Amino acid sequence: MGQSFEDTLTQFRAHVKKMNSYGEALNVMYWDLRTGAPRKGMEARSEVIGELSADLFKMSVSDQMGGYLDVLLEPNTFEQLDAINRKIVTECKKEYDRSKQIPPEKYQAYVVLTSQAESIWEEVKPKSDFATFSPYLEKIVAINREFIDLWGYTGHPYNTLLDMYEPGMTVDKLDQLFGELRTKLVPLVSAIQQSPNKPHRSFLQQQFSIQLQKEFSLFTLKQMGYDFEAGRLDESAHPFATGLNPGDVRITTRYLQNDVTSALFGTIHEGGHALYEQNISPDLIGTPLCTGTSMGIHESQSRFWENMIGRSLPFWKQYYPKLQEYYPEHFSKVPVELFYRGINDVKPSLIRIEADELTYNLHIMIRYELEKELFSGTIQVHELPEAWNAKYKQYLGIEPTNDGEGVLQDVHWSGGAFGYFPSYALGNMYAAQMRHTLLEQMPDFEEKIERGDLLPIKDWLTERVYKHGKLLTPTEIIVQVTGEELNPAYLIQYFEGKYKDIYKL
Ligand code: ZN
């Protein structure tokens, strides 16, 4: 008699837990690198990260892993597993199959290439020098095409890349979702531009004490229900959230002396990501399910808190007096309605990360269309700058004057993260759809915000989204929460309601 499947399951879970421990150790090191690790130690640290990552990769494709999966995926055995174990097995199998297809030396070369490309990108972006970057990007795209062929795909080759960030997402679905959204957004943006009722925002661009911005950031996070015994707030050039485990979810923000909105909304955004990770069920600790279910759902939570709560009038009816107390000379003469309109100014712009919540989606569609064409082969890397500028002209009515504020502005492509961009716009759609259901189930939603009673909202989301971690798929989550699959109509409805009022259309 061999060992029972229960024994295999125990060994498999121990193996998975060990991989998870490596992952947590790596995440602490990345966090440390990005929040103030001494410069002279960076090279040695990068080597440590490289070695541990290689070990982690080996564990995910080892013969041992293959053996466990064979036993546990045997239909009679699989049937006897509980929901959590089934999902862990399925996730590990997906990862195993994907990684097994790629020859290790090919993968290693790709890692080296993308890390070179990221440094080159940093150098050429301020010089608007696409020509120097172009050969690297060509290689990255070519290797991704090879990977796609090795992995196999159904429908469009780009589907395989989309699935890495948003499981189940396809070009067909995105074309439909983005198509509907674009049809309504473009005329709305142009009506807004023609409106004579433009918000003022000069009062947001004064000199603001950094110390006070820090205090206000901490205050806002506490109001949202962010648990400071399970996290901390630090500073970094690019704000981010990192979930080590639900008891340790750290966020960063960025303070600009001349613009109070950067830290204000950056903090709420990362706080939204953090609420998700802090409230994952303890059953999932030490498994690959102890994280957000997809980039799109993760973004939905940061954007829900940042835009649908943080940029709403009820929120500022409650918290504006506090902000005025912090900055009396800046805001005492600015009424709350004026402040609210100022933080919701819509203006077509060239830089994605500075865009308002409305035009932001058009920035994403442009990137999506270009990526799709790169992988169907209808566009070549050297044609990107021209295609980029043409799309900006078409969707936003403005054109970059150089590639630094055009095709070179984002880091994603240099790291090979194709298929990632759509998550941001999907997040907006998921968030608006959840908000619609929340309004039905919690009719005093806005009154609650206006009273500063935000915890019931956090609890509502914990029950329906946060606690499940990766146990449910993005589609299962949205259907379970709202009763239907992702539907862009709710985002359109939310935008039309909000902006027709602000711009008096
Ligand atoms: Zn985010």
XYZ file of C-alpha atoms and ligand atoms in Angstrom:
506
model
C 0.000 0.000 0.000
C 1.263 3.451 -0.874
C 0.417 6.462 1.213
C -3.124 7.755 1.436
C -4.179 10.881 -0.440
C -4.540 12.587 2.947
C -0.791 12.150 3.474
C -0.124 13.590 0.023
C -2.419 16.494 0.780
C -0.543 17.242 4.014
C 2.813 17.165 2.207
C 1.442 19.274 -0.634
C 0.108 21.904 1.780
C 3.485 22.023 3.563
C 5.208 22.511 0.186
C 2.776 25.286 -0.735
C 3.251 26.930 2.653
C 7.006 26.929 2.179
C 6.594 28.598 -1.235
C 4.388 31.144 0.436
C 7.076 31.837 3.035
C 9.608 32.486 0.277
C 7.083 34.810 -1.331
C 6.582 36.756 1.886
C 10.346 37.063 2.436
C 10.765 38.370 -1.133
C 7.956 40.864 -0.639
C 9.576 42.273 2.495
C 12.794 42.740 0.524
C 11.006 44.499 -2.342
C 9.177 46.736 0.114
C 12.465 47.579 1.793
C 14.151 48.374 -1.547
C 11.381 50.782 -2.459
C 11.074 52.561 0.892
C 14.599 53.598 1.742
C 17.084 50.709 1.666
C 20.648 52.140 1.472
C 21.785 52.606 -2.126
C 25.088 50.802 -1.601
C 23.333 47.633 -0.553
C 21.054 47.449 -3.565
C 23.259 45.355 -5.810
C 23.796 42.675 -3.169
C 20.097 42.762 -2.341
C 19.166 42.273 -5.989
C 21.321 39.141 -6.070
C 19.620 37.765 -2.971
C 16.240 38.456 -4.549
C 17.382 36.741 -7.751
C 18.509 33.597 -5.900
C 15.405 33.303 -3.750
C 13.142 33.900 -6.759
C 14.927 31.151 -8.694
C 14.412 28.737 -5.767
C 10.759 29.678 -5.547
C 10.338 29.091 -9.277
C 12.002 25.657 -8.941
C 9.614 24.699 -6.151
C 6.628 25.603 -8.316
C 7.746 23.284 -11.156
C 9.591 20.579 -9.180
C 8.970 16.855 -9.716
C 7.696 16.834 -6.164
C 5.025 19.405 -7.087
C 4.216 17.461 -10.265
C 3.780 14.277 -8.197
C 1.453 15.915 -5.654
C -0.658 17.408 -8.418
C -0.955 14.051 -10.225
C -2.309 12.403 -7.084
C -4.625 15.238 -6.036
C -6.043 15.886 -9.489
C -7.045 12.264 -9.914
C -10.857 12.697 -10.264
C -11.880 10.449 -7.324
C -9.405 12.206 -5.048
C -10.153 15.726 -6.265
C -13.825 15.161 -5.510
C -13.022 14.499 -1.858
C -11.118 17.765 -1.355
C -12.820 20.765 0.242
C -13.335 23.992 -1.718
C -10.139 25.640 -0.463
C -7.922 22.659 -1.259
C -9.500 22.241 -4.686
C -8.807 25.835 -5.530
C -5.206 25.655 -4.243
C -4.602 22.537 -6.361
C -6.156 24.191 -9.422
C -4.086 27.354 -8.984
C -0.849 25.417 -8.508
C -1.609 23.283 -11.575
C -2.205 26.373 -13.695
C 1.098 27.857 -12.571
C 2.898 24.519 -12.986
C 1.677 24.017 -16.572
C 2.453 27.578 -17.541
C 5.976 27.531 -16.094
C 6.797 24.032 -17.396
C 6.259 25.166 -20.986
C 9.081 27.697 -20.835
C 12.674 26.395 -21.039
C 14.438 27.688 -17.890
C 17.325 29.294 -19.834
C 14.806 31.133 -22.021
C 13.030 32.435 -18.953
C 16.305 33.470 -17.324
C 17.305 35.411 -20.470
C 13.918 37.139 -20.458
C 14.329 38.226 -16.837
C 17.731 39.731 -17.657
C 16.332 41.447 -20.774
C 13.415 43.092 -18.966
C 15.594 44.293 -16.126
C 17.971 45.881 -18.697
C 15.016 47.353 -20.560
C 13.696 48.960 -17.373
C 16.995 50.768 -16.783
C 17.174 51.834 -20.437
C 13.601 53.107 -20.222
C 14.470 55.198 -17.171
C 17.360 56.729 -19.111
C 15.566 57.432 -22.399
C 12.208 58.664 -21.078
C 13.458 62.136 -20.017
C 15.288 62.406 -23.366
C 12.244 61.273 -25.387
C 14.560 58.814 -27.118
C 12.321 56.026 -28.415
C 14.898 54.867 -30.981
C 17.270 53.620 -28.266
C 14.471 51.828 -26.416
C 12.850 50.326 -29.510
C 15.208 47.306 -30.032
C 14.643 46.195 -26.410
C 10.902 46.479 -26.763
C 11.042 44.511 -30.030
C 12.836 41.654 -28.260
C 10.407 41.726 -25.335
C 7.437 41.511 -27.694
C 9.099 38.747 -29.740
C 9.810 36.633 -26.631
C 6.265 37.167 -25.378
C 5.011 35.912 -28.754
C 7.166 32.782 -28.332
C 5.798 32.288 -24.819
C 2.247 32.636 -26.095
C 2.913 29.947 -28.718
C 4.357 27.639 -26.055
C 1.427 28.220 -23.696
C -1.105 27.934 -26.490
C -4.174 30.143 -26.766
C -7.780 30.166 -27.894
C -9.093 33.016 -29.999
C -6.692 35.958 -29.939
C -3.032 35.421 -28.915
C -3.352 38.401 -26.521
C -5.990 36.451 -24.515
C -3.219 34.468 -22.834
C -1.644 37.665 -21.517
C -4.968 39.127 -20.371
C -5.707 35.949 -18.441
C -2.585 36.423 -16.304
C -4.021 39.580 -14.738
C -7.760 39.051 -15.174
C -8.549 35.326 -15.277
C -11.140 34.611 -17.959
C -10.857 37.977 -19.716
C -10.673 37.898 -23.545
C -10.294 40.309 -26.447
C -13.892 39.618 -27.492
C -15.242 40.609 -24.078
C -12.982 43.639 -23.754
C -13.820 44.894 -27.241
C -17.460 44.840 -26.253
C -16.984 46.399 -22.767
C -14.614 49.110 -23.952
C -16.664 49.729 -27.104
C -19.806 50.481 -25.089
C -17.897 52.641 -22.649
C -16.133 54.615 -25.382
C -19.361 55.334 -27.262
C -20.738 57.150 -24.213
C -17.525 58.601 -22.825
C -16.247 60.454 -25.861
C -19.391 62.632 -26.251
C -19.552 63.197 -22.466
C -15.953 64.416 -22.389
C -16.592 66.729 -25.304
C -19.777 68.136 -23.705
C -17.787 68.778 -20.541
C -15.124 70.611 -22.495
C -17.712 72.858 -24.078
C -19.393 73.626 -20.763
C -18.876 77.212 -19.561
C -19.131 75.958 -15.947
C -15.514 75.000 -15.350
C -14.398 74.143 -11.808
C -11.621 76.218 -10.235
C -8.635 74.407 -8.839
C -6.062 77.110 -8.149
C -6.754 76.765 -4.393
C -5.480 73.175 -4.585
C -2.138 74.307 -5.951
C -0.600 76.299 -3.132
C 2.154 75.425 -0.680
C 1.010 72.779 1.816
C 2.997 71.676 4.856
C 4.190 68.094 4.347
C 3.875 67.357 8.066
C 0.202 68.302 8.020
C -0.368 66.229 4.870
C 1.081 63.231 6.711
C -1.224 63.776 9.653
C -4.254 64.120 7.400
C -3.306 60.928 5.513
C -3.155 58.978 8.786
C -6.469 60.462 9.844
C -8.183 59.472 6.566
C -6.895 55.903 6.745
C -8.220 55.519 10.294
C -11.633 56.749 9.120
C -11.681 54.088 6.370
C -11.027 51.360 8.915
C -7.414 50.666 7.928
C -5.896 48.712 10.826
C -2.629 50.310 11.931
C -1.808 47.277 14.038
C -1.778 45.340 10.775
C 0.037 47.845 8.620
C 1.980 51.076 8.303
C 2.186 54.138 6.067
C 5.501 55.151 4.486
C 6.705 57.346 1.647
C 7.894 56.361 -1.834
C 8.257 57.988 -5.263
C 5.505 55.768 -6.667
C 2.811 54.896 -4.101
C 2.055 51.199 -3.678
C 0.466 48.660 -1.330
C 2.073 45.383 -0.379
C 0.222 42.610 1.434
C 2.654 40.328 3.253
C -0.198 38.591 5.073
C -3.517 39.935 6.404
C -1.761 41.002 9.616
C 0.848 43.051 7.754
C -0.360 45.121 4.807
C 1.830 48.156 4.176
C 1.143 51.176 2.025
C 3.093 54.169 0.802
C 2.121 57.582 -0.446
C 3.810 60.618 -1.977
C 3.647 64.147 -0.550
C 3.927 67.104 -2.927
C 4.367 70.503 -1.338
C 2.527 72.296 -4.149
C -0.410 69.918 -4.635
C -2.403 68.629 -1.690
C -4.438 66.196 -3.834
C -1.536 63.860 -4.645
C -1.158 62.505 -1.083
C -4.834 62.909 -0.288
C -6.124 60.641 -3.037
C -2.981 58.521 -3.396
C -3.361 57.509 0.253
C -7.056 56.673 -0.064
C -6.315 54.676 -3.232
C -3.625 52.541 -1.602
C -5.792 52.346 1.512
C -8.496 50.711 -0.624
C -6.015 48.084 -1.845
C -4.962 47.545 1.770
C -8.493 47.084 3.156
C -8.885 44.226 0.668
C -5.704 42.453 1.809
C -6.205 43.100 5.543
C -9.628 41.493 5.479
C -8.913 38.234 3.658
C -10.153 35.254 5.668
C -7.519 33.773 8.038
C -8.304 30.305 6.537
C -6.392 31.355 3.454
C -3.139 32.413 5.172
C -0.129 30.485 3.891
C -1.819 29.575 0.604
C -1.715 31.120 -2.889
C -5.329 32.223 -2.298
C -4.353 34.825 0.297
C -4.398 37.724 -2.166
C -6.792 39.638 -4.394
C -8.573 37.546 -7.006
C -7.417 39.662 -9.968
C -5.813 42.983 -10.768
C -9.191 44.291 -11.960
C -10.998 43.459 -8.705
C -8.059 44.834 -6.718
C -8.199 48.091 -8.688
C -11.960 48.192 -8.176
C -11.408 48.487 -4.430
C -8.742 51.207 -4.606
C -10.833 53.182 -7.095
C -14.069 52.699 -5.209
C -12.513 54.266 -2.106
C -10.524 56.897 -3.963
C -13.133 58.137 -6.444
C -16.589 56.956 -5.460
C -16.111 57.778 -1.786
C -13.062 60.079 -1.597
C -14.111 62.330 -4.471
C -17.791 62.476 -3.488
C -19.655 65.456 -2.041
C -20.980 63.586 1.059
C -17.404 62.637 2.002
C -16.271 66.235 1.938
C -19.360 67.503 3.702
C -18.068 65.424 6.624
C -14.307 65.916 6.285
C -13.868 69.341 4.708
C -14.220 71.231 8.019
C -11.343 69.085 9.297
C -9.247 69.924 6.212
C -10.078 73.609 6.706
C -8.863 73.300 10.294
C -5.559 71.913 9.009
C -5.178 74.609 6.346
C -7.239 77.652 7.370
C -5.310 80.094 5.176
C -5.822 77.847 2.107
C -9.431 76.819 2.452
C -11.342 78.994 4.904
C -12.748 81.112 2.080
C -13.415 78.161 -0.269
C -16.906 76.629 0.196
C -17.152 72.830 0.165
C -19.045 72.731 -3.155
C -16.248 74.655 -4.832
C -13.669 72.302 -3.332
C -15.697 69.279 -4.500
C -15.884 70.606 -8.041
C -12.167 71.419 -7.985
C -11.124 67.867 -7.114
C -13.338 66.565 -9.926
C -12.028 68.737 -12.737
C -12.141 66.849 -16.060
C -9.604 67.753 -18.688
C -8.100 65.700 -21.517
C -4.413 65.363 -20.718
C -1.403 63.498 -22.035
C -0.249 61.721 -18.879
C -2.259 58.712 -17.690
C -1.331 58.850 -14.007
C -2.406 62.481 -13.762
C -5.732 61.960 -15.545
C -9.161 62.489 -13.949
C -11.367 59.439 -13.288
C -13.329 59.986 -16.520
C -10.684 60.492 -19.218
C -8.493 57.917 -17.450
C -10.473 55.183 -19.163
C -9.611 56.559 -22.600
C -5.901 56.425 -21.740
C -6.396 52.741 -20.968
C -8.308 51.966 -24.164
C -5.495 53.475 -26.232
C -2.943 51.179 -24.589
C -5.242 48.176 -24.901
C -5.754 48.679 -28.609
C -2.051 49.106 -29.265
C -1.142 45.987 -27.257
C -3.791 43.955 -29.036
C -2.410 45.035 -32.399
C 1.178 44.305 -31.349
C 0.213 40.705 -30.631
C -1.969 40.202 -33.655
C 0.962 41.557 -35.682
C -0.964 44.376 -37.335
C 1.392 46.938 -35.845
C 5.180 46.819 -35.346
C 7.131 48.246 -32.428
C 8.777 50.980 -34.543
C 5.322 52.219 -35.591
C 4.161 52.696 -31.981
C 4.969 56.407 -31.497
C 2.981 57.429 -34.552
C 0.064 55.138 -33.720
C 0.098 56.379 -30.115
C -0.104 60.020 -31.134
C -2.870 59.339 -33.655
C -4.993 57.600 -30.988
C -4.522 60.470 -28.520
C -5.689 62.855 -31.207
C -8.686 60.642 -31.975
C -9.845 59.898 -28.377
C -8.703 62.904 -26.398
C -8.256 65.580 -29.039
C -4.667 66.308 -28.007
C -1.279 65.145 -29.229
C 2.043 64.666 -27.422
C 4.839 66.904 -28.615
C 7.463 64.290 -27.743
C 7.654 60.569 -26.906
C 8.487 61.225 -23.244
C 4.953 62.515 -22.718
C 3.698 59.972 -25.259
C 4.581 56.351 -25.885
C 7.455 56.295 -23.357
C 5.470 57.492 -20.327
C 4.657 54.150 -18.644
C 7.047 51.618 -17.127
C 4.819 48.595 -17.903
C 6.091 47.638 -21.362
C 9.747 47.731 -20.348
C 8.951 45.050 -17.760
C 6.956 43.007 -20.280
C 3.654 43.600 -18.436
C 1.422 43.353 -21.510
C -2.210 42.719 -20.640
C -2.005 44.647 -17.369
C -3.407 48.042 -18.450
C -7.034 46.908 -18.980
C -7.222 46.078 -15.227
C -7.406 49.770 -14.373
C -10.506 50.437 -16.487
C -12.053 47.099 -15.503
C -11.562 48.209 -11.892
C -13.629 51.338 -12.563
C -16.419 49.231 -14.085
C -16.447 46.648 -11.282
C -16.451 49.454 -8.705
C -19.420 51.288 -10.267
C -21.407 48.062 -10.554
C -20.750 47.215 -6.895
C -21.678 50.774 -5.911
C -25.014 50.354 -7.693
C -25.813 47.230 -5.644
C -24.530 48.838 -2.463
C -26.938 51.765 -2.999
C -29.828 49.315 -3.335
C -28.881 47.301 -0.253
C -27.799 50.273 1.872
C -30.192 53.077 0.913
C -28.555 55.471 3.387
C -25.110 54.904 1.809
C -24.576 58.604 1.109
C -25.940 59.703 4.504
C -23.529 57.266 6.128
C -20.617 58.805 4.270
C -21.812 62.267 5.175
C -21.853 61.230 8.868
C -18.365 59.732 8.554
C -19.827 56.304 9.251
C -17.587 54.415 6.824
C -17.115 51.139 8.685
C -20.437 49.564 7.571
C -19.257 50.110 3.977
C -15.963 48.383 4.702
C -17.860 45.529 6.378
C -20.224 45.188 3.407
C -17.228 44.826 1.083
C -15.419 42.453 3.462
C -18.381 40.071 3.493
C -18.810 40.090 -0.275
C -15.326 40.664 -1.696
C -12.392 40.936 0.706
C -12.737 37.804 2.798
C -12.814 35.500 -0.254
C -9.286 36.392 -1.385
C -8.615 34.320 -4.477
C -11.057 31.576 -3.559
C -13.587 32.945 -6.050
C -12.877 34.083 -9.619
C -13.491 37.730 -10.630
C -16.651 36.675 -12.489
C -17.912 34.677 -9.496
C -17.338 37.711 -7.277
C -19.136 40.229 -9.482
C -22.060 37.867 -10.143
C -22.345 36.946 -6.474
C -22.221 40.593 -5.342
C -24.376 42.219 -8.019
C -26.381 39.401 -9.633
C -24.924 39.894 -13.092
C -21.702 39.750 -15.075
C -19.597 42.838 -15.630
C -21.700 45.519 -17.326
C -20.240 48.909 -18.300
C -23.673 50.579 -18.069
C -23.178 51.239 -14.335
C -19.965 53.164 -14.826
C -21.592 55.226 -17.580
C -24.588 55.891 -15.317
C -22.309 56.942 -12.454
C -20.273 59.286 -14.694
C -23.336 60.852 -16.287
C -24.989 61.459 -12.924
C -21.907 62.949 -11.338
C -20.523 65.061 -14.160
C -23.758 66.411 -15.595
C -24.265 67.892 -12.158
C -20.724 69.248 -11.748
C -20.653 70.785 -15.248
C -24.369 71.673 -15.293
C -24.884 69.908 -18.645
Zn -4.057 50.764 -7.677
